[in-house]
Amino acid sequence: VIPSSATHSLQSSEIDLLPNVLGLNVEDDDEPIGRVEEFLEGFQTLTVADYKNDAQLSAIAKLLGKWHCTQTESMPKVPRIFQDLANLTRQVRDHKGSEPERWERLLGRAVNVEAAARRVVEELEASYQGAEDLVFCHNDMQYGNVMQEANNGRHCLIDFEYCGYNPAYYELA
């Protein structure tokens, strides 16, 4: 475990957006493979009903506004969606077996799923003009990843597996 003072996570925890990072687990090549965070006593995850509550949504929007203003040098400032789509394309390629037959049954015709996925990624990358303002996004804003402290209503984020730069509106998806 090493101190994480240089990580994006600690930068964020210092401005009270997420649990305090106590350290990182690292592999031999000094790449983080896990985080050690404080236990959030008195917090609970939000619910579907909370996401239908205007006051909760306003608080979450303010939290995201702060999150989007943070910066990290550890990730390239390119849309994360391209990386995710490329990873999904590789997963399609690597998953052989009955999948071509399944797609053929579903679509009623033969299809090369890998080629189709690769075309989508290439078209999206070609259409990207870089004109959008990219912000550091959580990219997984489902209700279970937002916690609220019971006694004062303070919100924080958890589960940073999909973090990366994207246009801010990707958080709405």
PDB file of C-alpha atoms in Angstrom:
ATOM      1  CA  VAL A   1       0.000   0.000   0.000  1.00  0.00           C
ATOM      2  CA  ILE A   2       1.360   3.417  -0.933  1.00  0.00           C
ATOM      3  CA  PRO A   3       0.131   6.915  -0.132  1.00  0.00           C
ATOM      4  CA  SER A   4      -2.096   8.286  -2.869  1.00  0.00           C
ATOM      5  CA  SER A   5      -1.408  12.011  -2.619  1.00  0.00           C
ATOM      6  CA  ALA A   6      -0.698  12.230  -6.355  1.00  0.00           C
ATOM      7  CA  THR A   7      -3.856  10.468  -7.498  1.00  0.00           C
ATOM      8  CA  HIS A   8      -7.019  11.996  -8.859  1.00  0.00           C
ATOM      9  CA  SER A   9      -8.965  10.199  -6.165  1.00  0.00           C
ATOM     10  CA  LEU A  10      -7.198  11.971  -3.343  1.00  0.00           C
ATOM     11  CA  GLN A  11      -7.551  15.309  -5.113  1.00  0.00           C
ATOM     12  CA  SER A  12     -11.275  14.669  -5.163  1.00  0.00           C
ATOM     13  CA  SER A  13     -11.488  13.433  -1.572  1.00  0.00           C
ATOM     14  CA  GLU A  14      -9.750  16.600  -0.403  1.00  0.00           C
ATOM     15  CA  ILE A  15     -12.686  18.566  -1.796  1.00  0.00           C
ATOM     16  CA  ASP A  16     -15.172  16.179  -0.173  1.00  0.00           C
ATOM     17  CA  LEU A  17     -16.579  14.349  -3.190  1.00  0.00           C
ATOM     18  CA  LEU A  18     -15.772  10.764  -2.262  1.00  0.00           C
ATOM     19  CA  PRO A  19     -14.413   8.592   0.527  1.00  0.00           C
ATOM     20  CA  ASN A  20     -10.928   9.454   1.731  1.00  0.00           C
ATOM     21  CA  VAL A  21      -8.313   7.324   0.042  1.00  0.00           C
ATOM     22  CA  LEU A  22      -6.046   5.699   2.594  1.00  0.00           C
ATOM     23  CA  GLY A  23      -3.740   4.106   0.026  1.00  0.00           C
ATOM     24  CA  LEU A  24      -3.391   2.113  -3.164  1.00  0.00           C
ATOM     25  CA  ASN A  25      -2.533  -1.526  -3.723  1.00  0.00           C
ATOM     26  CA  VAL A  26       0.081  -1.743  -6.451  1.00  0.00           C
ATOM     27  CA  GLU A  27       1.592  -4.507  -8.565  1.00  0.00           C
ATOM     28  CA  ASP A  28       5.279  -4.940  -9.267  1.00  0.00           C
ATOM     29  CA  ASP A  29       5.158  -2.423 -12.118  1.00  0.00           C
ATOM     30  CA  ASP A  30       3.794   0.254  -9.747  1.00  0.00           C
ATOM     31  CA  GLU A  31       0.374   0.221 -11.425  1.00  0.00           C
ATOM     32  CA  PRO A  32      -2.526   0.611  -8.975  1.00  0.00           C
ATOM     33  CA  ILE A  33      -4.755  -2.467  -8.843  1.00  0.00           C
ATOM     34  CA  GLY A  34      -6.986  -1.428  -5.969  1.00  0.00           C
ATOM     35  CA  ARG A  35      -7.762   1.263  -3.457  1.00  0.00           C
ATOM     36  CA  VAL A  36      -8.120   1.326   0.293  1.00  0.00           C
ATOM     37  CA  GLU A  37     -10.803   3.813   1.305  1.00  0.00           C
ATOM     38  CA  GLU A  38     -12.391   4.912   4.530  1.00  0.00           C
ATOM     39  CA  PHE A  39     -15.606   3.228   5.651  1.00  0.00           C
ATOM     40  CA  LEU A  40     -18.521   5.623   5.211  1.00  0.00           C
ATOM     41  CA  GLU A  41     -20.235   5.349   8.587  1.00  0.00           C
ATOM     42  CA  GLY A  42     -23.777   6.704   8.487  1.00  0.00           C
ATOM     43  CA  PHE A  43     -24.018   6.752   4.675  1.00  0.00           C
ATOM     44  CA  GLN A  44     -26.438   4.795   2.539  1.00  0.00           C
ATOM     45  CA  THR A  45     -26.721   4.342  -1.200  1.00  0.00           C
ATOM     46  CA  LEU A  46     -29.474   6.186  -2.996  1.00  0.00           C
ATOM     47  CA  THR A  47     -32.519   4.398  -4.375  1.00  0.00           C
ATOM     48  CA  VAL A  48     -34.561   4.593  -7.551  1.00  0.00           C
ATOM     49  CA  ALA A  49     -37.034   6.802  -5.656  1.00  0.00           C
ATOM     50  CA  ASP A  50     -34.205   9.203  -4.755  1.00  0.00           C
ATOM     51  CA  TYR A  51     -33.446   9.662  -8.458  1.00  0.00           C
ATOM     52  CA  LYS A  52     -37.062  10.786  -8.937  1.00  0.00           C
ATOM     53  CA  ASN A  53     -36.752  13.442  -6.223  1.00  0.00           C
ATOM     54  CA  ASP A  54     -35.982  16.962  -7.519  1.00  0.00           C
ATOM     55  CA  ALA A  55     -34.041  17.969  -4.388  1.00  0.00           C
ATOM     56  CA  GLN A  56     -31.860  14.849  -4.643  1.00  0.00           C
ATOM     57  CA  LEU A  57     -31.260  15.422  -8.361  1.00  0.00           C
ATOM     58  CA  SER A  58     -30.237  19.011  -7.676  1.00  0.00           C
ATOM     59  CA  ALA A  59     -27.751  17.867  -5.019  1.00  0.00           C
ATOM     60  CA  ILE A  60     -26.350  15.224  -7.383  1.00  0.00           C
ATOM     61  CA  ALA A  61     -26.002  17.817 -10.176  1.00  0.00           C
ATOM     62  CA  LYS A  62     -23.998  20.073  -7.821  1.00  0.00           C
ATOM     63  CA  LEU A  63     -21.815  17.123  -6.826  1.00  0.00           C
ATOM     64  CA  LEU A  64     -21.156  16.315 -10.482  1.00  0.00           C
ATOM     65  CA  GLY A  65     -20.373  19.967 -11.185  1.00  0.00           C
ATOM     66  CA  LYS A  66     -17.568  19.782  -8.620  1.00  0.00           C
ATOM     67  CA  TRP A  67     -16.414  16.384  -9.917  1.00  0.00           C
ATOM     68  CA  HIS A  68     -16.265  17.676 -13.498  1.00  0.00           C
ATOM     69  CA  CYS A  69     -13.961  20.508 -12.397  1.00  0.00           C
ATOM     70  CA  THR A  70     -11.313  18.102 -11.088  1.00  0.00           C
ATOM     71  CA  GLN A  71      -8.405  17.094 -13.294  1.00  0.00           C
ATOM     72  CA  THR A  72      -6.155  14.073 -13.537  1.00  0.00           C
ATOM     73  CA  GLU A  73      -2.888  13.700 -15.360  1.00  0.00           C
ATOM     74  CA  SER A  74      -3.015   9.902 -15.176  1.00  0.00           C
ATOM     75  CA  MET A  75      -5.539   9.508 -18.013  1.00  0.00           C
ATOM     76  CA  PRO A  76      -5.424  10.819 -21.567  1.00  0.00           C
ATOM     77  CA  LYS A  77      -7.875  13.621 -22.229  1.00  0.00           C
ATOM     78  CA  VAL A  78      -9.732  11.788 -24.993  1.00  0.00           C
ATOM     79  CA  PRO A  79     -13.313  10.516 -24.843  1.00  0.00           C
ATOM     80  CA  ARG A  80     -13.487   7.393 -22.691  1.00  0.00           C
ATOM     81  CA  ILE A  81     -16.334   6.096 -24.848  1.00  0.00           C
ATOM     82  CA  PHE A  82     -13.847   5.252 -27.649  1.00  0.00           C
ATOM     83  CA  GLN A  83     -11.783   3.104 -25.277  1.00  0.00           C
ATOM     84  CA  ASP A  84     -14.920   1.369 -23.987  1.00  0.00           C
ATOM     85  CA  LEU A  85     -16.206   0.621 -27.491  1.00  0.00           C
ATOM     86  CA  ALA A  86     -12.810  -0.711 -28.592  1.00  0.00           C
ATOM     87  CA  ASN A  87     -12.766  -2.989 -25.519  1.00  0.00           C
ATOM     88  CA  LEU A  88     -16.260  -4.246 -26.339  1.00  0.00           C
ATOM     89  CA  THR A  89     -15.168  -4.921 -29.919  1.00  0.00           C
ATOM     90  CA  ARG A  90     -12.272  -7.037 -28.627  1.00  0.00           C
ATOM     91  CA  GLN A  91     -14.667  -8.913 -26.359  1.00  0.00           C
ATOM     92  CA  VAL A  92     -16.926  -9.686 -29.314  1.00  0.00           C
ATOM     93  CA  ARG A  93     -13.899 -10.883 -31.304  1.00  0.00           C
ATOM     94  CA  ASP A  94     -12.628 -13.090 -28.483  1.00  0.00           C
ATOM     95  CA  HIS A  95     -15.985 -14.681 -27.703  1.00  0.00           C
ATOM     96  CA  LYS A  96     -16.412 -17.399 -30.296  1.00  0.00           C
ATOM     97  CA  GLY A  97     -18.624 -20.467 -30.061  1.00  0.00           C
ATOM     98  CA  SER A  98     -22.338 -20.102 -30.649  1.00  0.00           C
ATOM     99  CA  GLU A  99     -22.385 -16.317 -30.899  1.00  0.00           C
ATOM    100  CA  PRO A 100     -22.524 -16.048 -34.737  1.00  0.00           C
ATOM    101  CA  GLU A 101     -25.462 -18.434 -34.774  1.00  0.00           C
ATOM    102  CA  ARG A 102     -27.158 -16.487 -31.988  1.00  0.00           C
ATOM    103  CA  TRP A 103     -26.830 -13.211 -33.873  1.00  0.00           C
ATOM    104  CA  GLU A 104     -28.116 -14.856 -37.026  1.00  0.00           C
ATOM    105  CA  ARG A 105     -31.182 -16.138 -35.141  1.00  0.00           C
ATOM    106  CA  LEU A 106     -31.814 -12.735 -33.560  1.00  0.00           C
ATOM    107  CA  LEU A 107     -31.387 -10.732 -36.774  1.00  0.00           C
ATOM    108  CA  GLY A 108     -32.686 -13.291 -39.235  1.00  0.00           C
ATOM    109  CA  ARG A 109     -29.502 -13.070 -41.305  1.00  0.00           C
ATOM    110  CA  ALA A 110     -25.789 -13.725 -41.044  1.00  0.00           C
ATOM    111  CA  VAL A 111     -23.745 -10.837 -39.647  1.00  0.00           C
ATOM    112  CA  ASN A 112     -20.087 -10.300 -38.848  1.00  0.00           C
ATOM    113  CA  VAL A 113     -20.536  -8.755 -35.394  1.00  0.00           C
ATOM    114  CA  GLU A 114     -16.846  -7.954 -34.958  1.00  0.00           C
ATOM    115  CA  ALA A 115     -16.672  -6.094 -38.275  1.00  0.00           C
ATOM    116  CA  ALA A 116     -19.891  -4.204 -37.511  1.00  0.00           C
ATOM    117  CA  ALA A 117     -18.651  -3.181 -34.066  1.00  0.00           C
ATOM    118  CA  ARG A 118     -15.284  -2.109 -35.471  1.00  0.00           C
ATOM    119  CA  ARG A 119     -17.076   0.016 -38.125  1.00  0.00           C
ATOM    120  CA  VAL A 120     -19.120   1.775 -35.435  1.00  0.00           C
ATOM    121  CA  VAL A 121     -15.976   2.582 -33.435  1.00  0.00           C
ATOM    122  CA  GLU A 122     -14.153   3.843 -36.551  1.00  0.00           C
ATOM    123  CA  GLU A 123     -17.095   6.025 -37.598  1.00  0.00           C
ATOM    124  CA  LEU A 124     -17.420   7.543 -34.120  1.00  0.00           C
ATOM    125  CA  GLU A 125     -13.695   8.227 -33.883  1.00  0.00           C
ATOM    126  CA  ALA A 126     -13.696   9.799 -37.362  1.00  0.00           C
ATOM    127  CA  SER A 127     -16.627  12.045 -36.453  1.00  0.00           C
ATOM    128  CA  TYR A 128     -14.995  13.274 -33.252  1.00  0.00           C
ATOM    129  CA  GLN A 129     -13.821  16.815 -33.859  1.00  0.00           C
ATOM    130  CA  GLY A 130     -12.348  17.471 -30.416  1.00  0.00           C
ATOM    131  CA  ALA A 131     -14.496  20.582 -30.157  1.00  0.00           C
ATOM    132  CA  GLU A 132     -16.466  19.351 -27.182  1.00  0.00           C
ATOM    133  CA  ASP A 133     -15.332  20.311 -23.739  1.00  0.00           C
ATOM    134  CA  LEU A 134     -14.228  17.089 -22.120  1.00  0.00           C
ATOM    135  CA  VAL A 135     -14.574  16.794 -18.367  1.00  0.00           C
ATOM    136  CA  PHE A 136     -13.547  14.080 -15.961  1.00  0.00           C
ATOM    137  CA  CYS A 137     -16.697  11.933 -15.719  1.00  0.00           C
ATOM    138  CA  HIS A 138     -17.744   9.239 -13.287  1.00  0.00           C
ATOM    139  CA  ASN A 139     -19.430   7.402 -16.207  1.00  0.00           C
ATOM    140  CA  ASP A 140     -21.532   5.143 -13.958  1.00  0.00           C
ATOM    141  CA  MET A 141     -24.027   7.391 -12.208  1.00  0.00           C
ATOM    142  CA  GLN A 142     -26.573   4.706 -11.380  1.00  0.00           C
ATOM    143  CA  TYR A 143     -28.233   5.325  -8.012  1.00  0.00           C
ATOM    144  CA  GLY A 144     -26.165   2.697  -6.160  1.00  0.00           C
ATOM    145  CA  ASN A 145     -22.976   4.661  -6.806  1.00  0.00           C
ATOM    146  CA  VAL A 146     -24.147   7.797  -5.022  1.00  0.00           C
ATOM    147  CA  MET A 147     -24.214   7.741  -1.236  1.00  0.00           C
ATOM    148  CA  GLN A 148     -25.826  10.152   1.192  1.00  0.00           C
ATOM    149  CA  GLU A 149     -24.948  10.782   4.798  1.00  0.00           C
ATOM    150  CA  ALA A 150     -28.040  10.309   6.945  1.00  0.00           C
ATOM    151  CA  ASN A 151     -27.448  13.075   9.501  1.00  0.00           C
ATOM    152  CA  ASN A 152     -26.483  15.966   7.203  1.00  0.00           C
ATOM    153  CA  GLY A 153     -27.518  14.955   3.665  1.00  0.00           C
ATOM    154  CA  ARG A 154     -23.972  15.199   2.259  1.00  0.00           C
ATOM    155  CA  HIS A 155     -23.503  13.161  -0.936  1.00  0.00           C
ATOM    156  CA  CYS A 156     -20.416  11.349  -2.223  1.00  0.00           C
ATOM    157  CA  LEU A 157     -19.552   9.060  -5.119  1.00  0.00           C
ATOM    158  CA  ILE A 158     -18.273   5.487  -5.054  1.00  0.00           C
ATOM    159  CA  ASP A 159     -17.209   2.917  -7.694  1.00  0.00           C
ATOM    160  CA  PHE A 160     -14.739   4.614 -10.026  1.00  0.00           C
ATOM    161  CA  GLU A 161     -14.127   1.723 -12.414  1.00  0.00           C
ATOM    162  CA  TYR A 162     -15.437   3.615 -15.459  1.00  0.00           C
ATOM    163  CA  CYS A 163     -14.031   7.088 -14.744  1.00  0.00           C
ATOM    164  CA  GLY A 164     -12.481   8.977 -17.605  1.00  0.00           C
ATOM    165  CA  TYR A 165     -12.866  12.004 -19.831  1.00  0.00           C
ATOM    166  CA  ASN A 166     -16.107  12.405 -21.763  1.00  0.00           C
ATOM    167  CA  PRO A 167     -18.503  15.216 -22.593  1.00  0.00           C
ATOM    168  CA  ALA A 168     -20.410  16.094 -19.386  1.00  0.00           C
ATOM    169  CA  TYR A 169     -23.720  15.012 -20.888  1.00  0.00           C
ATOM    170  CA  TYR A 170     -22.517  11.387 -20.921  1.00  0.00           C
ATOM    171  CA  GLU A 171     -23.291  11.336 -17.214  1.00  0.00           C
ATOM    172  CA  LEU A 172     -26.979  11.589 -18.119  1.00  0.00           C
ATOM    173  CA  ALA A 173     -26.896   8.311 -20.043  1.00  0.00           C
TER     174      ALA A 173
END
